[in-house]
Amino acid sequence: MRIRTKIFMVVLPLIIVTLSLAEIASYFNAKNGITRIAQHFLSFKASELKKYMENQWELLAENNYDSRPDMIQAAREAAASYAQSILLSDTEIILAINESGNLVMSTSQLTLSEDEKTKLMSLLDDESEILLTAEIGGKTRVFLSFYFLPFQWNVLLTEERAVFFADADKITFQTILTLALSLTAAAILLALFSGHITNPLGRVIAAMSGIIAGGDLSERVPVEYRDETGRLALTFNTMLEELEKAYERIKGQAFEAVLSQKKEERIRNIFQKYVPRDLIEKFFASPESMLVGDNRDLAILFSDIRSFTTISEGLAPDELVKSLNRYFSGQVDIIMNRNGIVDKYIGDAIMAFWGAPVKHEDDAFQAVLSGLDMLDAVNAFNAKQREIGKTEFYIGIGINYGTVTVGNIGSERKMDYTVIGDMVNLASRMEGLTKPYHSELLVSETVYAELEKNAVQLPLRLLDTVAVKGKTKGVKIYTVKRNLSEKEIDAWNIHNEAMELYYKRDFTRAISKFEEVLSLLPDDFNANNILERCKAYAIDQPPQDWDGVEVMKNK
């Protein structure tokens, strides 16, 4: 068998397998990605429609119209109108069927056969939340559904299967075409290169065969040409030795590269979702140490968009997603650039922490700076929103510092590297307090203590001592800014002095101090808030065991 034939038999299958595996992997990744995006978008529209229907029902209930058929019908018609407004294609249909399988709402002319009703109801009885396929109106459709109890509707968001999977089918065709063209080109190139390689070798082999046939080992392959064939004749005896040396070096380097790559991939797969990249490199030697749960002091931050439900109702779904993506991108970059870990998104809220898996002496300070940077980023974000005529976002941020449990928490099938504990709950409550205290950023007394311990020069103002809902022990809460005007510096210093008098029950002097604050900052809510308390207590003294704690009734 000729060498050229052997090259084809060995190399061509390798090319075929390699190209096939590469194309198949690319195909499945692209198809699954497109299908997942389409399904997530369908799920998003389903959640928005359900939210709208719930809002309609809450309006009826709040106004005691939930028992009036005409008002219920009006709410259903509003839901149908909203469903019509979120359609993005002529083939998309949103419909609702009652518990008997009868069609009660549809965004398009549609008739369900009895067989279709039966099959649909059987699918809906399974209470599956995944994408389903069924015959609807004589066409094969994919759909997501949810049950809305007040209307007793099974709501289905559907799209023709051919349209839903059109991009995936296009990828299938392109993958097959690309694979066929690649294999054809590989075969042609292999034929050309194999001929180019084997022809000079054939002449060298003929000369070497003559030497062997003659039995004269002192003979050498004659150098007939000053080209690669001539150099092959001159280097033939040393080639094998050099190749063996090179082969041994390559094997050692390849083995080390594989070990290094596997080690890196293991750590990156574990932490790439929640650890900044610069920290991953520090743990190559001992990746398992990052997963052990333990108790440690962390700074925890919660941020939340104010009145997000109202904002979401005023924006189209695609516009809302674009705005949220731009907002989250800026906020997350700030947190991670200051060594923070984004724990999770809770709807429109962000939870983050500092101090794990790597602890720093200034974790609390970095958390506060992140909060200030996030407020600055929101101002820049809102400037862009105003420029393009979109709704502005306003946020509240709460930060706490204390001992929590941190580590991998969950089951063997789904784990999260997260933090839990009472200090986490208090951080969430701190964010909730930004609304009643008219402040964008609040920190707890433990954060204040950490800043003082590290001699951090940031203006802080004591606002109150609060027992959050579910707690009896009070926590001092502070607001913080990066810079203050001259008036604010004087007002904040006087305010903090007034708070000391307030806790000492010297309400008369505290009143005088708070009035000084208001003379500098006439519209200051928090100074006026405590001033009114002082006036009330000056007239009607609090009990002897009074400690200045304000008990909150709401979260």
Coordinates of C-alpha atoms in Angstrom, one line a residue:
M1 CA 0.0 0.0 0.0
R2 CA 1.4 3.4 -1.0
I3 CA 2.3 6.1 1.5
R4 CA -0.1 8.4 -0.2
T5 CA -3.0 6.0 0.3
K6 CA -2.0 5.5 3.9
I7 CA -2.0 9.3 4.5
F8 CA -5.5 9.4 3.2
M9 CA -6.6 6.5 5.4
V10 CA -5.1 7.9 8.5
V11 CA -5.4 11.7 8.2
L12 CA -8.8 12.0 6.4
P13 CA -10.7 10.2 9.2
L14 CA -9.0 12.4 11.8
I15 CA -10.0 15.5 9.9
I16 CA -13.5 14.2 9.5
V17 CA -13.9 13.3 13.2
T18 CA -12.3 16.7 14.3
L19 CA -14.4 18.8 12.0
S20 CA -17.5 16.8 12.9
L21 CA -17.0 17.1 16.6
A22 CA -16.3 20.8 16.3
E23 CA -19.3 21.5 14.2
I24 CA -21.6 19.4 16.3
A25 CA -20.5 21.1 19.5
S26 CA -20.9 24.5 17.9
Y27 CA -24.3 23.5 16.6
F28 CA -25.7 22.3 19.9
N29 CA -24.3 25.3 21.8
A30 CA -25.7 27.8 19.3
K31 CA -29.1 26.0 19.1
N32 CA -29.5 25.6 22.8
G33 CA -28.4 29.2 23.4
I34 CA -30.9 30.6 20.9
T35 CA -33.7 28.3 22.2
R36 CA -33.0 29.2 25.8
I37 CA -33.0 33.0 25.0
A38 CA -36.3 32.6 23.2
Q39 CA -37.8 30.6 26.1
H40 CA -36.6 33.1 28.7
F41 CA -38.1 35.9 26.7
L42 CA -41.4 34.0 26.5
S43 CA -41.2 33.4 30.3
F44 CA -40.5 37.1 30.9
K45 CA -43.6 38.1 28.9
A46 CA -45.6 35.4 30.8
S47 CA -44.5 36.9 34.2
E48 CA -45.3 40.4 33.0
L49 CA -48.8 39.4 31.9
K50 CA -49.4 37.6 35.1
K51 CA -48.2 40.6 37.1
Y52 CA -50.5 42.9 35.1
M53 CA -53.5 40.6 35.8
E54 CA -52.6 40.5 39.5
N55 CA -52.5 44.3 39.5
Q56 CA -55.9 44.5 37.8
W57 CA -57.4 42.1 40.4
E58 CA -55.8 44.0 43.3
L59 CA -57.5 47.2 42.0
L60 CA -60.8 45.5 42.0
A61 CA -60.2 44.1 45.5
E62 CA -59.1 47.4 46.9
N63 CA -62.2 49.1 45.6
N64 CA -64.5 46.2 46.7
Y65 CA -65.4 45.5 43.0
D66 CA -64.2 41.9 43.1
S67 CA -67.7 40.6 43.4
R68 CA -69.2 42.6 40.5
P69 CA -69.3 40.6 37.3
D70 CA -69.2 43.7 35.1
M71 CA -66.0 45.0 36.8
I72 CA -64.4 41.5 36.6
Q73 CA -65.2 41.4 32.9
A74 CA -63.7 44.8 32.5
A75 CA -60.5 43.5 34.2
R76 CA -60.5 40.5 31.9
E77 CA -60.8 42.7 28.9
A78 CA -57.9 44.9 30.2
A79 CA -55.8 41.8 30.5
A80 CA -56.7 40.7 27.0
S81 CA -55.8 44.2 25.7
Y82 CA -52.4 44.1 27.5
A83 CA -51.8 40.6 26.1
Q84 CA -52.4 42.0 22.6
S85 CA -49.9 44.9 23.3
I86 CA -47.0 42.6 24.2
L87 CA -47.2 40.5 21.0
L88 CA -44.1 40.8 18.9
S89 CA -45.0 38.7 15.8
D90 CA -48.0 38.0 13.6
T91 CA -47.8 34.3 14.4
E92 CA -47.7 34.8 18.2
I93 CA -51.0 34.2 20.1
I94 CA -51.9 34.6 23.7
L95 CA -55.0 32.8 24.8
A96 CA -56.9 31.7 27.9
I97 CA -59.1 28.6 28.5
N98 CA -61.3 28.0 31.5
E99 CA -61.3 24.9 33.6
S100 CA -63.7 23.2 31.1
G101 CA -61.2 23.7 28.3
N102 CA -63.3 26.3 26.6
L103 CA -61.5 29.3 24.9
V104 CA -62.3 32.5 26.9
M105 CA -59.7 34.9 25.5
S106 CA -57.5 35.0 22.5
T107 CA -55.4 37.7 20.7
S108 CA -56.3 36.2 17.3
Q109 CA -59.2 34.4 15.7
L110 CA -58.8 30.8 16.9
T111 CA -61.0 27.7 17.2
L112 CA -60.0 24.7 19.3
S113 CA -61.2 21.3 18.4
E114 CA -62.4 18.9 21.1
D115 CA -59.3 16.8 20.6
E116 CA -57.1 19.9 21.0
K117 CA -59.0 20.9 24.2
T118 CA -58.5 17.4 25.7
K119 CA -54.8 17.3 25.0
L120 CA -54.3 20.8 26.2
M121 CA -56.1 20.2 29.5
S122 CA -54.0 17.0 30.0
L123 CA -50.8 19.0 29.5
L124 CA -52.0 21.8 31.9
D125 CA -53.0 19.2 34.5
D126 CA -49.3 18.2 34.7
E127 CA -48.5 21.7 36.1
S128 CA -45.3 21.8 34.1
E129 CA -43.3 25.0 34.0
I130 CA -41.2 24.0 30.9
L131 CA -41.8 24.8 27.3
L132 CA -44.6 22.5 25.9
T133 CA -45.8 21.6 22.4
A134 CA -49.3 20.9 21.3
E135 CA -51.7 21.3 18.3
I136 CA -53.6 24.6 18.8
G137 CA -56.0 25.9 16.1
G138 CA -54.7 23.3 13.7
K139 CA -51.1 24.3 14.0
T140 CA -48.2 22.9 16.0
R141 CA -47.3 25.5 18.6
V142 CA -44.9 25.8 21.5
F143 CA -46.2 27.5 24.7
L144 CA -45.7 28.4 28.3
S145 CA -48.7 28.6 30.6
F146 CA -49.8 29.8 34.0
Y147 CA -53.0 29.5 36.0
F148 CA -54.7 32.7 37.2
L149 CA -57.0 31.8 40.0
P150 CA -59.1 35.0 40.3
F151 CA -60.2 34.7 36.6
Q152 CA -60.1 30.8 36.7
W153 CA -58.0 31.1 33.5
N154 CA -55.3 28.9 32.1
V155 CA -53.3 31.5 30.2
L156 CA -51.1 30.2 27.3
L157 CA -48.4 32.3 25.5
T158 CA -47.9 30.5 22.2
E159 CA -45.8 30.7 19.1
E160 CA -45.8 28.5 16.0
R161 CA -43.2 25.9 16.3
A162 CA -41.7 26.6 12.9
V163 CA -41.3 30.3 13.8
F164 CA -40.0 29.6 17.4
F165 CA -37.3 27.2 16.1
A166 CA -36.6 29.1 12.8
D167 CA -33.2 30.3 13.9
A168 CA -32.3 26.9 15.3
D169 CA -33.3 25.2 12.1
K170 CA -31.2 27.7 10.1
I171 CA -28.2 26.8 12.3
T172 CA -28.9 23.1 11.5
F173 CA -28.7 23.8 7.8
Q174 CA -25.7 26.0 8.0
T175 CA -23.9 23.4 10.2
I176 CA -24.5 20.6 7.7
L177 CA -23.4 22.9 4.8
T178 CA -20.3 24.1 6.6
L179 CA -19.3 20.6 7.5
A180 CA -19.8 19.3 4.0
L181 CA -17.8 22.1 2.4
S182 CA -15.0 21.8 5.1
L183 CA -14.7 18.0 4.5
T184 CA -14.6 18.5 0.7
A185 CA -11.9 21.2 1.0
A186 CA -9.9 19.1 3.4
A187 CA -10.0 16.1 1.0
I188 CA -8.8 18.2 -1.9
L189 CA -6.0 19.9 0.1
L190 CA -5.0 16.5 1.5
A191 CA -4.6 15.1 -2.0
L192 CA -2.5 18.0 -3.1
F193 CA -0.2 18.1 -0.1
S194 CA 0.2 14.3 0.1
G195 CA 1.4 14.2 -3.5
H196 CA 3.8 17.1 -2.8
I197 CA 5.2 15.2 0.2
T198 CA 5.4 11.7 -1.2
N199 CA 6.9 12.3 -4.7
P200 CA 10.3 13.6 -3.3
L201 CA 10.2 10.8 -0.8
G202 CA 9.7 8.3 -3.6
R203 CA 13.0 9.3 -5.2
V204 CA 14.8 9.2 -1.9
I205 CA 13.4 5.7 -1.2
A206 CA 14.5 4.5 -4.6
A207 CA 18.1 5.7 -4.0
M208 CA 18.1 4.1 -0.5
S209 CA 16.7 0.8 -2.0
G210 CA 19.7 0.7 -4.4
I211 CA 22.0 1.1 -1.4
I212 CA 20.4 -1.7 0.4
A213 CA 20.3 -3.9 -2.7
G214 CA 24.0 -3.3 -3.3
G215 CA 24.9 -4.1 0.3
D216 CA 27.4 -1.3 0.6
L217 CA 26.6 0.4 3.9
S218 CA 29.3 3.0 3.2
E219 CA 27.2 4.4 0.4
R220 CA 25.2 7.5 1.0
V221 CA 22.2 8.9 -0.6
P222 CA 23.5 11.1 -3.4
V223 CA 22.7 14.8 -3.1
E224 CA 21.4 15.6 -6.6
Y225 CA 19.6 18.8 -5.9
R226 CA 20.1 21.8 -3.6
D227 CA 16.6 21.6 -2.2
E228 CA 14.6 19.8 0.5
T229 CA 15.4 16.4 -1.0
G230 CA 19.1 17.1 -0.8
R231 CA 18.8 18.3 2.8
L232 CA 16.8 15.2 3.6
A233 CA 19.6 13.0 2.4
L234 CA 22.2 14.9 4.5
T235 CA 20.1 14.9 7.7
F236 CA 18.6 11.5 7.4
N237 CA 20.8 9.7 10.1
T238 CA 20.4 12.5 12.7
M239 CA 16.8 13.2 12.1
L240 CA 15.5 10.2 14.1
E241 CA 17.6 11.1 17.1
E242 CA 16.5 14.7 17.1
L243 CA 12.9 13.8 16.6
E244 CA 13.1 11.4 19.6
K245 CA 14.5 14.2 21.8
A246 CA 11.9 16.6 20.6
Y247 CA 9.1 14.0 21.1
E248 CA 10.2 13.5 24.7
R249 CA 10.2 17.2 25.4
I250 CA 6.8 17.6 23.8
K251 CA 5.3 14.8 25.9
G252 CA 6.5 16.4 29.1
Q253 CA 5.3 19.8 28.2
A254 CA 1.9 18.5 27.0
F255 CA 1.4 16.6 30.2
E256 CA 2.2 19.7 32.3
A257 CA -0.1 21.8 30.1
V258 CA -3.0 19.4 30.6
L259 CA -2.5 19.3 34.4
S260 CA -2.4 23.0 34.5
Q261 CA -5.4 23.5 32.3
K262 CA -7.5 21.0 34.3
K263 CA -6.6 22.7 37.5
E264 CA -7.5 26.1 36.2
E265 CA -10.7 24.9 34.7
R266 CA -11.9 23.3 38.0
I267 CA -11.4 26.6 39.9
R268 CA -12.8 28.8 37.2
N269 CA -15.9 26.6 36.9
I270 CA -16.5 26.8 40.7
F271 CA -16.0 30.6 41.2
Q272 CA -16.4 32.3 37.8
K273 CA -19.9 33.4 38.7
Y274 CA -19.2 35.1 41.9
V275 CA -15.5 35.7 42.4
P276 CA -13.5 38.5 40.8
R277 CA -10.9 37.1 38.4
D278 CA -7.9 38.5 40.2
L279 CA -8.9 36.5 43.3
I280 CA -9.1 33.2 41.4
E281 CA -5.4 33.1 40.8
K282 CA -4.7 33.1 44.5
F283 CA -6.4 29.8 45.1
F284 CA -4.9 27.5 42.4
A285 CA -2.8 25.7 45.1
S286 CA -5.8 24.9 47.3
P287 CA -9.2 25.4 45.5
E288 CA -11.2 23.3 48.1
S289 CA -10.4 25.8 50.8
M290 CA -12.8 28.3 49.2
L291 CA -15.8 26.0 49.7
V292 CA -15.6 25.3 53.4
G293 CA -18.4 26.9 55.3
D294 CA -17.5 29.0 58.4
N295 CA -18.5 32.0 60.5
R296 CA -16.7 35.2 59.8
D297 CA -17.3 39.0 59.9
L298 CA -18.5 40.4 56.5
A299 CA -19.9 43.6 55.2
I300 CA -23.3 43.0 53.5
L301 CA -24.9 45.4 51.0
F302 CA -28.5 45.5 49.7
S303 CA -29.7 47.9 47.0
D304 CA -33.1 48.2 45.6
I305 CA -34.8 50.3 42.9
R306 CA -37.6 52.5 44.3
S307 CA -41.1 52.0 42.8
F308 CA -39.9 49.3 40.4
T309 CA -43.4 47.9 39.8
T310 CA -44.6 51.3 38.6
I311 CA -41.5 51.7 36.4
S312 CA -42.0 48.2 34.8
E313 CA -45.7 49.0 34.1
G314 CA -44.6 52.1 32.2
L315 CA -42.1 50.4 29.9
A316 CA -42.3 47.9 27.2
P317 CA -40.7 44.5 28.1
D318 CA -37.7 45.0 25.8
E319 CA -37.1 48.5 26.9
L320 CA -37.3 47.4 30.6
V321 CA -34.8 44.6 29.9
K322 CA -32.4 47.0 28.2
S323 CA -32.6 49.6 31.0
L324 CA -32.1 46.9 33.7
N325 CA -29.1 45.4 31.9
R326 CA -27.4 48.8 31.6
Y327 CA -28.2 49.6 35.3
F328 CA -27.0 46.2 36.6
S329 CA -23.8 46.3 34.4
G330 CA -22.7 49.6 36.0
Q331 CA -23.6 48.5 39.6
V332 CA -21.9 45.1 39.4
D333 CA -18.7 46.5 37.9
I334 CA -18.5 48.9 40.9
I335 CA -19.0 46.1 43.4
M336 CA -16.4 43.7 41.8
N337 CA -13.9 46.5 41.3
R338 CA -13.9 47.1 45.0
N339 CA -13.3 43.4 45.9
G340 CA -17.0 42.7 46.5
I341 CA -18.9 39.6 45.6
V342 CA -22.3 39.8 43.9
D343 CA -24.3 37.2 45.8
K344 CA -27.5 37.3 43.9
Y345 CA -30.1 39.4 42.1
I346 CA -33.5 39.5 43.9
G347 CA -35.8 40.8 41.3
D348 CA -34.5 44.4 40.8
A349 CA -32.4 44.3 44.0
I350 CA -28.7 43.4 44.4
M351 CA -27.2 41.6 47.3
A352 CA -23.4 41.7 47.7
F353 CA -20.8 41.1 50.4
W354 CA -17.2 41.8 51.2
G355 CA -14.8 39.6 53.2
A356 CA -15.1 36.2 51.6
P357 CA -13.5 34.1 50.3
V358 CA -10.6 36.7 50.9
K359 CA -10.8 39.0 53.9
H360 CA -9.4 42.5 53.8
E361 CA -9.0 44.9 56.7
D362 CA -11.0 47.6 54.9
D363 CA -14.0 45.4 53.8
A364 CA -16.6 47.7 55.5
F365 CA -14.9 50.8 54.0
Q366 CA -14.9 49.2 50.5
A367 CA -18.6 48.4 50.9
V368 CA -19.4 52.0 51.9
L369 CA -17.3 53.4 49.0
S370 CA -19.2 51.0 46.6
G371 CA -22.5 52.3 47.9
L372 CA -21.4 55.9 47.2
D373 CA -20.0 54.9 43.8
M374 CA -23.3 53.1 43.0
L375 CA -25.3 56.3 43.8
D376 CA -22.9 58.3 41.5
A377 CA -23.4 55.6 38.8
V378 CA -27.2 55.9 39.1
N379 CA -26.9 59.7 38.5
A380 CA -24.9 59.0 35.3
F381 CA -27.4 56.3 34.3
N382 CA -30.3 58.7 34.9
A383 CA -28.6 61.4 32.7
K384 CA -28.5 58.9 29.9
Q385 CA -32.2 57.9 30.6
R386 CA -33.2 61.5 30.3
E387 CA -31.2 61.9 27.1
I388 CA -33.1 59.0 25.5
G389 CA -36.4 59.9 27.0
K390 CA -36.7 56.9 29.4
T391 CA -37.8 56.5 33.0
E392 CA -35.2 57.4 35.7
F393 CA -34.2 54.9 38.4
Y394 CA -33.8 55.8 42.1
I395 CA -32.3 53.4 44.6
G396 CA -31.9 52.9 48.3
I397 CA -28.8 51.1 49.8
G398 CA -28.4 49.5 53.2
I399 CA -25.0 48.2 54.6
N400 CA -24.4 46.1 57.7
Y401 CA -21.3 44.5 59.2
G402 CA -21.2 41.4 61.4
T403 CA -20.8 37.7 61.8
V404 CA -22.5 35.5 59.3
T405 CA -22.2 32.0 58.0
V406 CA -20.5 31.9 54.6
G407 CA -19.9 28.9 52.3
N408 CA -21.4 26.6 49.8
I409 CA -25.1 26.2 50.8
G410 CA -27.7 24.0 49.0
S411 CA -27.9 20.4 47.8
E412 CA -25.5 18.2 45.8
R413 CA -27.3 19.1 42.6
K414 CA -27.5 22.9 43.2
M415 CA -25.1 24.8 45.4
D416 CA -24.7 28.5 46.0
Y417 CA -21.7 30.2 47.5
T418 CA -23.6 32.6 49.8
V419 CA -24.0 34.1 53.2
I420 CA -26.8 33.6 55.7
G421 CA -27.5 34.9 59.2
D422 CA -29.2 37.6 61.3
M423 CA -26.7 40.2 60.1
V424 CA -27.8 39.5 56.5
N425 CA -31.4 40.1 57.5
L426 CA -30.5 43.4 59.2
A427 CA -28.7 44.6 56.1
S428 CA -31.9 44.0 54.1
R429 CA -33.8 45.9 56.8
M430 CA -31.3 48.8 56.6
E431 CA -32.1 49.1 52.9
G432 CA -35.8 49.2 53.7
L433 CA -35.2 52.0 56.2
T434 CA -33.9 54.3 53.5
K435 CA -37.5 55.1 52.5
P436 CA -38.9 56.3 55.9
Y437 CA -35.7 58.2 56.7
H438 CA -35.5 59.9 53.3
S439 CA -31.9 58.7 52.7
E440 CA -30.3 57.0 49.8
L441 CA -27.6 55.2 51.8
L442 CA -27.8 54.0 55.4
V443 CA -25.2 52.1 57.4
S444 CA -25.4 50.3 60.8
E445 CA -23.5 51.1 64.0
T446 CA -21.2 48.1 63.3
V447 CA -20.2 49.6 60.0
Y448 CA -19.7 53.0 61.8
A449 CA -17.4 51.2 64.3
E450 CA -15.4 49.6 61.6
L451 CA -14.9 52.9 59.8
E452 CA -13.8 54.5 63.1
K453 CA -11.4 51.6 63.8
N454 CA -9.7 52.2 60.5
A455 CA -9.7 55.9 60.9
V456 CA -11.8 56.5 57.8
Q457 CA -12.5 60.1 57.1
L458 CA -16.0 60.0 55.7
P459 CA -18.8 62.3 57.0
L460 CA -21.4 60.2 59.0
R461 CA -24.6 61.4 60.6
L462 CA -26.5 59.6 63.3
L463 CA -30.2 59.5 62.4
D464 CA -31.9 57.3 64.9
T465 CA -31.8 54.1 67.0
V466 CA -34.1 51.6 65.4
A467 CA -35.5 48.2 66.3
V468 CA -36.4 46.7 63.0
K469 CA -39.5 44.6 62.6
G470 CA -39.1 41.3 64.5
K471 CA -36.4 42.6 66.8
T472 CA -36.4 44.3 70.3
K473 CA -32.8 45.5 70.4
G474 CA -32.1 48.8 68.8
V475 CA -29.4 49.5 66.3
K476 CA -28.0 53.0 65.6
I477 CA -28.3 54.0 61.9
Y478 CA -26.2 56.5 60.1
T479 CA -26.2 58.1 56.7
V480 CA -23.0 58.9 54.9
K481 CA -21.8 61.1 52.1
R482 CA -18.5 61.5 50.2
N483 CA -18.4 65.3 50.5
L484 CA -20.4 68.0 52.3
S485 CA -20.9 71.6 51.7
E486 CA -19.9 74.1 54.4
K487 CA -23.5 74.4 55.7
E488 CA -23.8 70.6 55.7
I489 CA -20.6 70.2 57.7
D490 CA -21.9 72.6 60.4
A491 CA -25.4 71.1 60.3
W492 CA -24.2 67.5 60.6
N493 CA -21.9 68.3 63.5
I494 CA -24.7 70.1 65.4
H495 CA -27.1 67.2 64.6
N496 CA -24.8 64.6 66.1
E497 CA -24.4 66.8 69.2
A498 CA -28.2 67.1 69.4
M499 CA -28.6 63.3 69.2
E500 CA -26.3 62.9 72.2
L501 CA -28.6 65.3 74.2
Y502 CA -31.6 63.5 72.9
Y503 CA -30.4 60.1 74.3
K504 CA -29.5 61.8 77.6
R505 CA -33.1 63.0 77.8
D506 CA -32.0 66.6 77.7
F507 CA -34.9 67.4 75.3
T508 CA -34.9 71.2 75.8
R509 CA -31.2 71.6 74.8
A510 CA -31.7 69.0 72.0
I511 CA -34.6 71.1 70.6
S512 CA -32.4 74.2 70.5
K513 CA -29.7 72.2 68.6
F514 CA -32.1 70.7 66.1
E515 CA -33.5 74.2 65.4
E516 CA -30.0 75.3 64.7
V517 CA -29.7 72.4 62.1
L518 CA -33.0 73.5 60.5
S519 CA -31.8 77.1 60.3
L520 CA -28.9 75.8 58.2
L521 CA -30.9 73.1 56.3
P522 CA -34.5 74.2 56.4
D523 CA -35.9 71.2 54.5
D524 CA -33.9 68.6 56.5
F525 CA -36.4 65.7 57.2
N526 CA -34.4 63.9 59.8
A527 CA -33.6 66.9 62.0
N528 CA -37.3 67.9 61.9
N529 CA -38.3 64.3 62.6
I530 CA -36.3 64.1 65.9
L531 CA -37.2 67.7 66.7
E532 CA -40.9 66.8 66.8
R533 CA -40.1 63.9 69.1
C534 CA -38.1 66.1 71.4
K535 CA -41.0 68.6 71.6
A536 CA -43.4 65.8 72.5
Y537 CA -41.1 64.3 75.1
A538 CA -40.4 67.8 76.6
I539 CA -44.1 68.0 77.4
D540 CA -44.8 64.4 78.2
Q541 CA -41.6 62.7 79.5
P542 CA -41.0 59.2 78.3
P543 CA -40.8 56.4 80.9
Q544 CA -37.7 55.8 83.0
D545 CA -36.7 52.7 81.0
W546 CA -36.8 54.7 77.8
D547 CA -33.6 54.1 75.7
G548 CA -34.4 56.1 72.6
V549 CA -35.2 53.0 70.4
E550 CA -37.8 53.6 67.7
V551 CA -39.6 50.3 67.0
M552 CA -40.5 49.8 63.3
K553 CA -43.7 48.2 62.5
N554 CA -42.9 47.6 58.8
K555 CA -40.0 45.9 57.1

